[in-house]
Amino acid sequence: MALTKEDLELIAEFDEAARDVSSEQIRLLSVILSENTSCEYLRQHRVSDIPTFKDRMPVIDPDVVQPIIQRIADGDPSSLLTNSQITSMIVSSGTSNGRARMVPSTMTSRQILSQRFLLSNAILKREISGNIVGKSLNFIYAGKLQTTKGGLKAGSSSTLHLRSGAHLNSLSQWTSPLGVVLGPNVQQSMYCHLLCGLLQTMDVTVVTSFLAYALTEAFRFLEEVWEELCNDIATGTLSDRVTDVSVRSAVLELLRCDDELAKKIRSECLKGWSSIIKRLWPNVVYIHTIVTGAMEPYVPYLKDYAGNVPIVCGDYGSSECTVGINLNPRAPPDEVIFTLVPYAAYFEFLELDWQEGEKLVDLTNLEIGKEYEIIVTTITGLYRYRLGDVIRITGYYFRLPQFAFARRKNVMLSINTDKTDEKELCEVVKQASARLEAGKMDLLEFTSYADHSSRPGHYTIFWELKGTVFIEDSILQFCCEDLDSSFNDPYQRGRAAGTIGPLELCIVKEGTFYNVMKFVLQSGLSPTQYKTPRCIKCTNQLNILRSSVMKIYTPSH
Ligand code: AMP
C-alpha cells in the first residue's frame, strides 16, 4: 500500500522531534511529574518536579515495584504510582529467566504504542513495501487473557491487543482467520497458519511473527507436517490433529480441494528446506520479525529458510515501553540499529560500572561506541526503572541516539566469581555447536543451569538436537570440551582451582523444549512473546529438562 498523507505526517513529526530531542524529553518528564505529584510513590520520595526528580529519585530494579503493582492488580483504589486510570496489566515475558512480571497500562500508553506501530508501518512502506498489495502470513497467537483480583484484564501486550478486537482492521491482510489467531492450542494454530498460508500461496507478500523463535518453530514444524498439509489441500479435509471446534470451523470455511496446489507444494517440499519460503510463496517481498538479542541464535535457520528474501528486523520495545524503532528495514540482521523513540518514555542511561548514588547520563551526553544500561521513566508510573538491557551507541539520527542492542544485563550463570551473561552463553554455544555439522547433527534449542547441588557447583548445558537418532558421541564429547574451555577467564580460573566443577552437556529428547514452552505458557504468557529461557531458574522447567535427558557428556579432564 502506498504512503498516505497520515504516514508522511507521522514521519515528519518524528523527524521534528528528532531535531529537538532534549525539549521533547524534558516536556515529557514534566508532564509525567506534574500529572502524578500527588501519587504515593512520588510523595514518598519527595519528588515533585524535575530538579527533585534528578536529585532524589532512586534507580530501581523491577522487583522493587512489583509489590506496589500487585496492590494495584489486587484492586487498591489509591493512586499508588500514577493518577492516570490503569486500564490493564501487561504481563511481560520476564525475558531470560522465564519469570513473568506485571506492568501497568493506561489509555495514553496504548496510544503511544499504536503511534509507534503506525510510524513503523509508514517507514516500512517508505523503505521496502511501497505499492505492494498482498497478505501477511502471520504466525501470531492470541494467548490467554486473565483477570486480576481487582478486576483488571492481564495478559501480554499482544494478547491484550488481540483480545481487545483492536486488530480487526488488520484481519483482512492476514492469511489466517480470527479463529486460528484466537485458538487455545499453539500447535493446532501453527498448523492452521501454515495451511491457510499455503491455500493462498500467490497472495502472500510478507511472512511474519513477532519474534524469530515463532517463525523458526513454524518452519521446523512444516518440515514435520508438510505431507499432512498437502493431504488436507488435496482432499479438502482438515487433519484430525486440529481438534478445537472454533479453529476447525474457521479453517473449514477457507479450505477447498485443490490437487494441483497440493502437488506443487509437495514437489517444492521434496526439494528440501533451503529457500522454502520463496519457493512456496513466490510473491513474498520480505520477512518481518525480531532477530536481535535473544533471537540471534535463530537467524542462521531463518536465513536458510528465507534464501534471498530479506529479513527485516522488528522494533525494540518491552512491556514497559517502546524503546527503539528500526528506521533502516533493509539492514541485514547483524547490522540492525535502532533509533530511540523520544515520546515513548523519559530515557536515562547508566554507565556499566555505575554505583548507587552516582549520576545518570542523559541522552545528550552519550558517547558513540560505549555501552549503557537503559533506565526509563514512563507515563504509566515507572520511575527510573531498570529495563535490564544494555545497548551500544552507534551514532545519531538528527539528535536522536541510535544504538545496537548489546545484551540483557543480568548475570545468568554464576558458580563462584565467574559471571556469564546471555550474550556470552549464546556465543560459546554457537562456536561449540559448529562441530555438529560434521556429524550431520543440528542444534535446535539450548538452555543452561547453574547447578549448585553438587560441590563444587557446575554449569549444565541442555541441547536438543534435530533427529536425535544420529547422535555421534565423539563429536558431542568434543563439543562438551569446547564449551567447558570457552567460558570467560574467571570461569577458567575456577575450573583450574577446582572451585567450579566440570561442565555437563546434557542431550535431551526431541520435543523437550516444546514441553518447556507449554509449561511456561500455562502461566498465561502469550505464545507470540515466548522466548526460550536461556538460563533455567524454575524447578519445574528444570524437572522437564532433567527427565528428558538421553545422554550426558563431561570433559575428560
Ligand atoms: P517483554 O517485556 O516480554 O516484551 O520483553 C522485553 C524484552 O525483550 C526487552 O527488554 C529486550 O530484552 C527484549 N527485546 C524486545 N525487542 C527486542 C529487539 N528488537 N531486539 C532485542 N531484544 C528485544
PDB file of C-alpha atoms in Angstrom, residues 331-525:
ATOM      1  CA  ALA A 331      19.725  -3.603   7.214  1.00  0.00           C
ATOM      2  CA  PRO A 332      20.681  -7.287   7.473  1.00  0.00           C
ATOM      3  CA  PRO A 333      20.106  -8.978  10.863  1.00  0.00           C
ATOM      4  CA  ASP A 334      23.666  -8.482  12.134  1.00  0.00           C
ATOM      5  CA  GLU A 335      23.698  -4.785  11.278  1.00  0.00           C
ATOM      6  CA  VAL A 336      20.388  -3.757  12.779  1.00  0.00           C
ATOM      7  CA  ILE A 337      20.407  -0.488  14.684  1.00  0.00           C
ATOM      8  CA  PHE A 338      17.519   1.155  16.467  1.00  0.00           C
ATOM      9  CA  THR A 339      16.670   4.816  16.894  1.00  0.00           C
ATOM     10  CA  LEU A 340      15.356   5.931  20.261  1.00  0.00           C
ATOM     11  CA  VAL A 341      11.663   6.878  20.241  1.00  0.00           C
ATOM     12  CA  PRO A 342      11.649  10.143  22.214  1.00  0.00           C
ATOM     13  CA  TYR A 343       7.954  10.253  23.061  1.00  0.00           C
ATOM     14  CA  ALA A 344       7.824   6.676  24.405  1.00  0.00           C
ATOM     15  CA  ALA A 345       9.437   7.358  27.801  1.00  0.00           C
ATOM     16  CA  TYR A 346      11.916   9.617  29.527  1.00  0.00           C
ATOM     17  CA  PHE A 347      15.216   7.856  28.930  1.00  0.00           C
ATOM     18  CA  GLU A 348      18.338   7.944  31.063  1.00  0.00           C
ATOM     19  CA  PHE A 349      21.394   5.746  30.942  1.00  0.00           C
ATOM     20  CA  LEU A 350      23.836   4.104  33.334  1.00  0.00           C
ATOM     21  CA  GLU A 351      27.491   3.582  32.616  1.00  0.00           C
ATOM     22  CA  LEU A 352      28.198  -0.120  33.062  1.00  0.00           C
ATOM     23  CA  ASP A 353      30.308   0.413  36.188  1.00  0.00           C
ATOM     24  CA  TRP A 354      27.649   2.705  37.718  1.00  0.00           C
ATOM     25  CA  GLN A 355      27.405   2.647  41.512  1.00  0.00           C
ATOM     26  CA  GLU A 356      24.459   3.673  43.685  1.00  0.00           C
ATOM     27  CA  GLY A 357      24.497   7.463  44.206  1.00  0.00           C
ATOM     28  CA  GLU A 358      26.404   8.254  41.007  1.00  0.00           C
ATOM     29  CA  LYS A 359      24.898  10.465  38.317  1.00  0.00           C
ATOM     30  CA  LEU A 360      22.897   9.099  35.403  1.00  0.00           C
ATOM     31  CA  VAL A 361      23.743  10.071  31.826  1.00  0.00           C
ATOM     32  CA  ASP A 362      21.048  11.835  29.808  1.00  0.00           C
ATOM     33  CA  LEU A 363      20.558  11.235  26.130  1.00  0.00           C
ATOM     34  CA  THR A 364      22.539  14.277  25.046  1.00  0.00           C
ATOM     35  CA  ASN A 365      25.712  13.052  26.727  1.00  0.00           C
ATOM     36  CA  LEU A 366      26.086   9.553  25.335  1.00  0.00           C
ATOM     37  CA  GLU A 367      29.362   8.544  23.727  1.00  0.00           C
ATOM     38  CA  ILE A 368      29.457   6.724  20.420  1.00  0.00           C
ATOM     39  CA  GLY A 369      30.876   3.209  20.784  1.00  0.00           C
ATOM     40  CA  LYS A 370      30.116   2.998  24.501  1.00  0.00           C
ATOM     41  CA  GLU A 371      27.656   0.636  26.201  1.00  0.00           C
ATOM     42  CA  TYR A 372      24.957   1.793  28.611  1.00  0.00           C
ATOM     43  CA  GLU A 373      22.129   0.282  30.576  1.00  0.00           C
ATOM     44  CA  ILE A 374      18.704   1.800  29.850  1.00  0.00           C
ATOM     45  CA  ILE A 375      16.626   3.457  32.580  1.00  0.00           C
ATOM     46  CA  VAL A 376      13.064   4.529  31.836  1.00  0.00           C
ATOM     47  CA  THR A 377      10.503   6.783  33.423  1.00  0.00           C
ATOM     48  CA  THR A 378       7.106   6.143  31.871  1.00  0.00           C
ATOM     49  CA  ILE A 379       3.698   7.691  31.641  1.00  0.00           C
ATOM     50  CA  THR A 380       2.333   4.591  33.433  1.00  0.00           C
ATOM     51  CA  GLY A 381       4.112   5.249  36.732  1.00  0.00           C
ATOM     52  CA  LEU A 382       7.502   3.574  36.464  1.00  0.00           C
ATOM     53  CA  TYR A 383      10.223   5.895  37.694  1.00  0.00           C
ATOM     54  CA  ARG A 384      13.923   5.380  36.974  1.00  0.00           C
ATOM     55  CA  TYR A 385      13.188   1.738  36.297  1.00  0.00           C
ATOM     56  CA  ARG A 386      15.939  -0.584  35.061  1.00  0.00           C
ATOM     57  CA  LEU A 387      14.798  -2.272  31.884  1.00  0.00           C
ATOM     58  CA  GLY A 388      17.689  -4.704  32.244  1.00  0.00           C
ATOM     59  CA  ASP A 389      19.002  -4.171  28.713  1.00  0.00           C
ATOM     60  CA  VAL A 390      22.401  -2.932  27.584  1.00  0.00           C
ATOM     61  CA  ILE A 391      22.778  -1.021  24.328  1.00  0.00           C
ATOM     62  CA  ARG A 392      25.785   0.216  22.368  1.00  0.00           C
ATOM     63  CA  ILE A 393      25.594   3.726  20.903  1.00  0.00           C
ATOM     64  CA  THR A 394      26.364   3.727  17.181  1.00  0.00           C
ATOM     65  CA  GLY A 395      25.501   7.261  16.044  1.00  0.00           C
ATOM     66  CA  TYR A 396      22.725   9.800  15.735  1.00  0.00           C
ATOM     67  CA  TYR A 397      19.639  10.413  13.660  1.00  0.00           C
ATOM     68  CA  PHE A 398      19.495  14.215  13.828  1.00  0.00           C
ATOM     69  CA  ARG A 399      19.930  14.477  17.617  1.00  0.00           C
ATOM     70  CA  LEU A 400      18.391  11.119  18.471  1.00  0.00           C
ATOM     71  CA  PRO A 401      20.771   8.416  19.668  1.00  0.00           C
ATOM     72  CA  GLN A 402      20.989   5.299  17.516  1.00  0.00           C
ATOM     73  CA  PHE A 403      22.183   2.063  19.001  1.00  0.00           C
ATOM     74  CA  ALA A 404      22.632  -1.658  18.653  1.00  0.00           C
ATOM     75  CA  PHE A 405      21.011  -3.996  21.158  1.00  0.00           C
ATOM     76  CA  ALA A 406      24.002  -5.404  23.081  1.00  0.00           C
ATOM     77  CA  ARG A 407      22.568  -7.835  25.620  1.00  0.00           C
ATOM     78  CA  ARG A 408      20.483  -8.400  28.714  1.00  0.00           C
ATOM     79  CA  LYS A 409      22.244  -7.021  31.744  1.00  0.00           C
ATOM     80  CA  ASN A 410      21.529  -9.850  34.097  1.00  0.00           C
ATOM     81  CA  VAL A 411      24.170 -12.313  35.062  1.00  0.00           C
ATOM     82  CA  MET A 412      22.759 -15.648  34.154  1.00  0.00           C
ATOM     83  CA  LEU A 413      25.205 -18.315  35.167  1.00  0.00           C
ATOM     84  CA  SER A 414      27.457 -17.983  38.153  1.00  0.00           C
ATOM     85  CA  ILE A 415      29.057 -20.576  40.385  1.00  0.00           C
ATOM     86  CA  ASN A 416      31.828 -18.626  42.003  1.00  0.00           C
ATOM     87  CA  THR A 417      33.391 -15.358  40.771  1.00  0.00           C
ATOM     88  CA  ASP A 418      32.500 -16.255  37.183  1.00  0.00           C
ATOM     89  CA  LYS A 419      29.652 -14.289  35.652  1.00  0.00           C
ATOM     90  CA  THR A 420      28.323 -15.480  32.332  1.00  0.00           C
ATOM     91  CA  ASP A 421      25.649 -13.428  30.630  1.00  0.00           C
ATOM     92  CA  GLU A 422      23.238 -14.393  27.888  1.00  0.00           C
ATOM     93  CA  LYS A 423      25.377 -12.976  25.092  1.00  0.00           C
ATOM     94  CA  GLU A 424      28.467 -14.928  26.137  1.00  0.00           C
ATOM     95  CA  LEU A 425      26.455 -18.116  26.586  1.00  0.00           C
ATOM     96  CA  CYS A 426      24.984 -17.749  23.083  1.00  0.00           C
ATOM     97  CA  GLU A 427      28.429 -17.162  21.594  1.00  0.00           C
ATOM     98  CA  VAL A 428      30.056 -20.099  23.373  1.00  0.00           C
ATOM     99  CA  VAL A 429      27.211 -22.395  22.320  1.00  0.00           C
ATOM    100  CA  LYS A 430      27.369 -21.110  18.752  1.00  0.00           C
ATOM    101  CA  GLN A 431      31.086 -21.867  18.497  1.00  0.00           C
ATOM    102  CA  ALA A 432      30.895 -25.269  20.134  1.00  0.00           C
ATOM    103  CA  SER A 433      27.874 -26.351  18.102  1.00  0.00           C
ATOM    104  CA  ALA A 434      29.672 -25.583  14.837  1.00  0.00           C
ATOM    105  CA  ARG A 435      31.222 -29.047  15.244  1.00  0.00           C
ATOM    106  CA  LEU A 436      27.793 -30.669  14.916  1.00  0.00           C
ATOM    107  CA  GLU A 437      27.743 -30.128  11.189  1.00  0.00           C
ATOM    108  CA  ALA A 438      30.498 -32.689  10.703  1.00  0.00           C
ATOM    109  CA  GLY A 439      28.185 -35.311  12.203  1.00  0.00           C
ATOM    110  CA  LYS A 440      25.154 -34.025  10.259  1.00  0.00           C
ATOM    111  CA  MET A 441      23.565 -33.029  13.553  1.00  0.00           C
ATOM    112  CA  ASP A 442      21.688 -29.806  14.076  1.00  0.00           C
ATOM    113  CA  LEU A 443      21.172 -27.887  17.304  1.00  0.00           C
ATOM    114  CA  LEU A 444      17.506 -26.975  17.673  1.00  0.00           C
ATOM    115  CA  GLU A 445      17.465 -25.354  21.115  1.00  0.00           C
ATOM    116  CA  PHE A 446      19.586 -24.856  24.184  1.00  0.00           C
ATOM    117  CA  THR A 447      19.460 -23.591  27.709  1.00  0.00           C
ATOM    118  CA  SER A 448      21.678 -23.609  30.770  1.00  0.00           C
ATOM    119  CA  TYR A 449      21.551 -24.115  34.501  1.00  0.00           C
ATOM    120  CA  ALA A 450      23.978 -23.217  37.290  1.00  0.00           C
ATOM    121  CA  ASP A 451      23.905 -26.388  39.352  1.00  0.00           C
ATOM    122  CA  HIS A 452      24.811 -25.685  42.953  1.00  0.00           C
ATOM    123  CA  SER A 453      23.531 -29.016  44.255  1.00  0.00           C
ATOM    124  CA  SER A 454      26.944 -30.677  43.984  1.00  0.00           C
ATOM    125  CA  ARG A 455      30.257 -29.453  45.388  1.00  0.00           C
ATOM    126  CA  PRO A 456      31.788 -27.685  43.591  1.00  0.00           C
ATOM    127  CA  GLY A 457      28.873 -26.406  41.551  1.00  0.00           C
ATOM    128  CA  HIS A 458      28.976 -26.599  37.771  1.00  0.00           C
ATOM    129  CA  TYR A 459      27.325 -25.357  34.589  1.00  0.00           C
ATOM    130  CA  THR A 460      24.836 -27.675  32.910  1.00  0.00           C
ATOM    131  CA  ILE A 461      24.053 -27.025  29.265  1.00  0.00           C
ATOM    132  CA  PHE A 462      20.985 -28.688  27.761  1.00  0.00           C
ATOM    133  CA  TRP A 463      20.893 -29.251  23.998  1.00  0.00           C
ATOM    134  CA  GLU A 464      18.031 -30.502  21.887  1.00  0.00           C
ATOM    135  CA  LEU A 465      19.228 -31.885  18.572  1.00  0.00           C
ATOM    136  CA  LYS A 466      17.261 -32.464  15.432  1.00  0.00           C
ATOM    137  CA  GLY A 467      16.792 -36.132  14.575  1.00  0.00           C
ATOM    138  CA  THR A 468      18.444 -37.400  17.752  1.00  0.00           C
ATOM    139  CA  VAL A 469      18.877 -40.883  16.273  1.00  0.00           C
ATOM    140  CA  PHE A 470      22.075 -39.662  14.634  1.00  0.00           C
ATOM    141  CA  ILE A 471      23.920 -38.822  17.840  1.00  0.00           C
ATOM    142  CA  GLU A 472      27.668 -39.094  17.353  1.00  0.00           C
ATOM    143  CA  ASP A 473      29.307 -39.491  20.736  1.00  0.00           C
ATOM    144  CA  SER A 474      32.798 -38.436  19.720  1.00  0.00           C
ATOM    145  CA  ILE A 475      31.606 -35.132  18.242  1.00  0.00           C
ATOM    146  CA  LEU A 476      29.442 -34.348  21.251  1.00  0.00           C
ATOM    147  CA  GLN A 477      32.346 -35.126  23.547  1.00  0.00           C
ATOM    148  CA  PHE A 478      34.395 -32.523  21.632  1.00  0.00           C
ATOM    149  CA  CYS A 479      31.509 -30.051  21.859  1.00  0.00           C
ATOM    150  CA  CYS A 480      31.449 -30.559  25.608  1.00  0.00           C
ATOM    151  CA  GLU A 481      35.215 -29.944  25.896  1.00  0.00           C
ATOM    152  CA  ASP A 482      34.811 -26.814  23.756  1.00  0.00           C
ATOM    153  CA  LEU A 483      32.013 -25.480  25.921  1.00  0.00           C
ATOM    154  CA  ASP A 484      33.974 -26.070  29.086  1.00  0.00           C
ATOM    155  CA  SER A 485      37.118 -24.404  27.771  1.00  0.00           C
ATOM    156  CA  SER A 486      35.442 -21.397  26.142  1.00  0.00           C
ATOM    157  CA  PHE A 487      33.765 -19.589  29.022  1.00  0.00           C
ATOM    158  CA  ASN A 488      35.366 -16.443  30.479  1.00  0.00           C
ATOM    159  CA  ASP A 489      38.629 -16.127  32.440  1.00  0.00           C
ATOM    160  CA  PRO A 490      37.124 -16.243  35.942  1.00  0.00           C
ATOM    161  CA  TYR A 491      35.363 -19.457  34.886  1.00  0.00           C
ATOM    162  CA  GLN A 492      38.653 -20.960  33.655  1.00  0.00           C
ATOM    163  CA  ARG A 493      40.409 -19.896  36.879  1.00  0.00           C
ATOM    164  CA  GLY A 494      37.633 -21.502  38.909  1.00  0.00           C
ATOM    165  CA  ARG A 495      37.907 -24.689  36.868  1.00  0.00           C
ATOM    166  CA  ALA A 496      41.679 -24.799  37.322  1.00  0.00           C
ATOM    167  CA  ALA A 497      41.371 -24.158  41.054  1.00  0.00           C
ATOM    168  CA  GLY A 498      38.628 -26.745  41.401  1.00  0.00           C
ATOM    169  CA  THR A 499      36.092 -24.226  42.710  1.00  0.00           C
ATOM    170  CA  ILE A 500      33.938 -24.850  39.622  1.00  0.00           C
ATOM    171  CA  GLY A 501      33.175 -28.436  38.683  1.00  0.00           C
ATOM    172  CA  PRO A 502      33.281 -29.943  35.165  1.00  0.00           C
ATOM    173  CA  LEU A 503      30.533 -28.758  32.835  1.00  0.00           C
ATOM    174  CA  GLU A 504      27.766 -31.173  31.928  1.00  0.00           C
ATOM    175  CA  LEU A 505      26.404 -31.262  28.400  1.00  0.00           C
ATOM    176  CA  CYS A 506      23.001 -32.954  28.502  1.00  0.00           C
ATOM    177  CA  ILE A 507      21.286 -34.042  25.303  1.00  0.00           C
ATOM    178  CA  VAL A 508      17.540 -34.046  25.728  1.00  0.00           C
ATOM    179  CA  LYS A 509      14.871 -35.828  23.668  1.00  0.00           C
ATOM    180  CA  GLU A 510      13.380 -34.029  20.700  1.00  0.00           C
ATOM    181  CA  GLY A 511      10.271 -32.119  21.783  1.00  0.00           C
ATOM    182  CA  THR A 512      11.589 -31.318  25.271  1.00  0.00           C
ATOM    183  CA  PHE A 513      11.822 -27.593  24.621  1.00  0.00           C
ATOM    184  CA  TYR A 514       8.295 -27.650  23.269  1.00  0.00           C
ATOM    185  CA  ASN A 515       7.235 -29.067  26.646  1.00  0.00           C
ATOM    186  CA  VAL A 516       9.139 -26.300  28.441  1.00  0.00           C
ATOM    187  CA  MET A 517       7.258 -23.771  26.312  1.00  0.00           C
ATOM    188  CA  LYS A 518       3.916 -25.445  27.087  1.00  0.00           C
ATOM    189  CA  PHE A 519       4.741 -25.217  30.780  1.00  0.00           C
ATOM    190  CA  VAL A 520       5.727 -21.526  30.609  1.00  0.00           C
ATOM    191  CA  LEU A 521       2.591 -20.682  28.632  1.00  0.00           C
ATOM    192  CA  GLN A 522       0.401 -22.161  31.365  1.00  0.00           C
ATOM    193  CA  SER A 523       1.210 -19.072  33.427  1.00  0.00           C
ATOM    194  CA  GLY A 524      -0.750 -17.013  30.903  1.00  0.00           C
ATOM    195  CA  LEU A 525       2.182 -15.771  28.859  1.00  0.00           C
TER     196      LEU A 525
END
